[in-house]
Amino acid sequence: MRAAIIGMLALGALTGHAGAVSAPHPQAETQALELAKQAIALRSVQGPGNQTPEVAALYKSALVAGGFAAQDIVITPMGDTAYLVARWPGSDPTLKPLVISGHMDVVEAKPADWKRDPFKPVVENGYLFGRGATDMKLDGTIAIAALIELKREGYEPRRSIIIEFSGDEETTMATSAAIADTLPPADLVLNIDGGGGVLNEQTGAPEYFTWQGAEKTYADFARTVTNPGGHSSAPRKDNAIDQLAAALLRIHDHPFKPELSPLTRAYFEQAAKYEAPDIGAAMRAFAADPTDQQAIAVLSANPATVGKIGTTCVVTLISGGHALNALPQRATANVNCRIFPGHKPAEIMAELQAVAAAPAVTFKDMTEGSVPNDASPMRPDFVAAVTKAMAIAYPGVPVFPSMASGASDSMWFRYHHVPSYGASPVFIKDSDDFSHGLNERTPIASVPPAITYYLSLIPELSK
Ligand SMILES: [Zn+2]
């Protein structure tokens, strides 16, 4: 390892995070940061004044200036937003394309609540600040700058490369679904809005990197009790609110069966050493035996791990009754589920129905903007390519898979049985991760090694 680092140093400069190695690509590094600032200044938030189409135009002009053919870049308007698909044709049209997937929209940000205007990007103390700095304008522009750098260096892919950006990933995901429905079937998708590296909280040194190969399926189930109601001075046994409440409590107490997949086993085995001793020990024990009751108790009690060991369902909304002095005619609750890969929502709804054990309670799947999706396979060619790219950019930093508890654009591809892998090369401290939150920021030391990573990963998957 030492010999490799010294060899690399001879070629370039040690930049970025301590422990990261990158040959200098000054044009690409500068372009990634400058383009990110321009993109952050555009308020690509759903609703009136949505500037996502302007972000698409910005990315298109950068790609065209970088050597992409204008006719190979299509911006498709959709409602108040738009999506972008850019193609870099490969020399062998019989090969399925490599797709690089991101999004251009951001979550709403109220300037009054922020220390600085979220739509006026600033670089300070080594951080890029602004809405989208983490999720995911800098990620997008790093990938764009890396593709342009590959063109500059004369790279010619055998497999076509498609880079696409959805325009409503944070809200309705209609553009995400449209992209996955209309693109030709990909060999695999690199989702640059998932996965990523963790920096040590104390030292800031790169600690480990995970690529994301699975995510939970999102589902909303409405459960409703109705009855004839009546006068509140003449109560009956069958009160709709009471019946619903009793059913909800039974569901609250219901543990879904703990589950382990090859992917989460690999995650627990390798992530254990970065956790507090009790959590780490429980992770190792659960990876060895997913019926270990003590390990299950520890991991279930921890909000950061409960979602990784099985399906979870919680009540999130409730309404009922119609007057202060009337017996309720209706009570409804929404139960939000995050389903472990491999199960259909209907299966989980049936389980909930059985647990509720109340015939008066009806269930309905209300899920919008989500589709069920299974884990992507741990494909050896992808695992080798991402491990190699990380070894060049961050020598010695462990690389292992992870499963996300939230939803991303990967689900639309996995739904079509296209493998999709979250593989963002940006490293950040957990305590600095303010995606969707206030004062969002990302360390710009991530940029040079991220370019280095893509210059290995993209050719590896398209050569
Ligand atoms: Zn995102």
mmCIF file of N, CA and C and ligand atoms in Angstrom, residues 103 135 169-170 193, ligand 1:
data_model
loop_
_atom_site.group_PDB
_atom_site.id
_atom_site.type_symbol
_atom_site.label_atom_id
_atom_site.label_comp_id
_atom_site.label_asym_id
_atom_site.label_seq_id
_atom_site.Cartn_x
_atom_site.Cartn_y
_atom_site.Cartn_z
ATOM 1 N N HIS A 103 -30.299 13.949 -9.686
ATOM 2 C CA HIS A 103 -31.466 14.830 -9.789
ATOM 3 C C HIS A 103 -31.051 16.287 -9.646
ATOM 4 N N ASP A 135 -27.204 17.520 -1.293
ATOM 5 C CA ASP A 135 -28.258 16.737 -1.967
ATOM 6 C C ASP A 135 -28.858 17.542 -3.108
ATOM 7 N N GLU A 169 -37.179 14.499 -7.860
ATOM 8 C CA GLU A 169 -36.833 13.360 -7.003
ATOM 9 C C GLU A 169 -37.283 13.612 -5.576
ATOM 10 N N GLU A 170 -37.267 14.874 -5.153
ATOM 11 C CA GLU A 170 -37.586 15.198 -3.759
ATOM 12 C C GLU A 170 -39.089 15.263 -3.503
ATOM 13 N N ASP A 193 -26.648 9.821 -6.198
ATOM 14 C CA ASP A 193 -27.372 10.422 -5.068
ATOM 15 C C ASP A 193 -27.468 9.432 -3.910
HETATM 16 ZN ZN ZN B 1 -31.171 13.508 -3.313
#
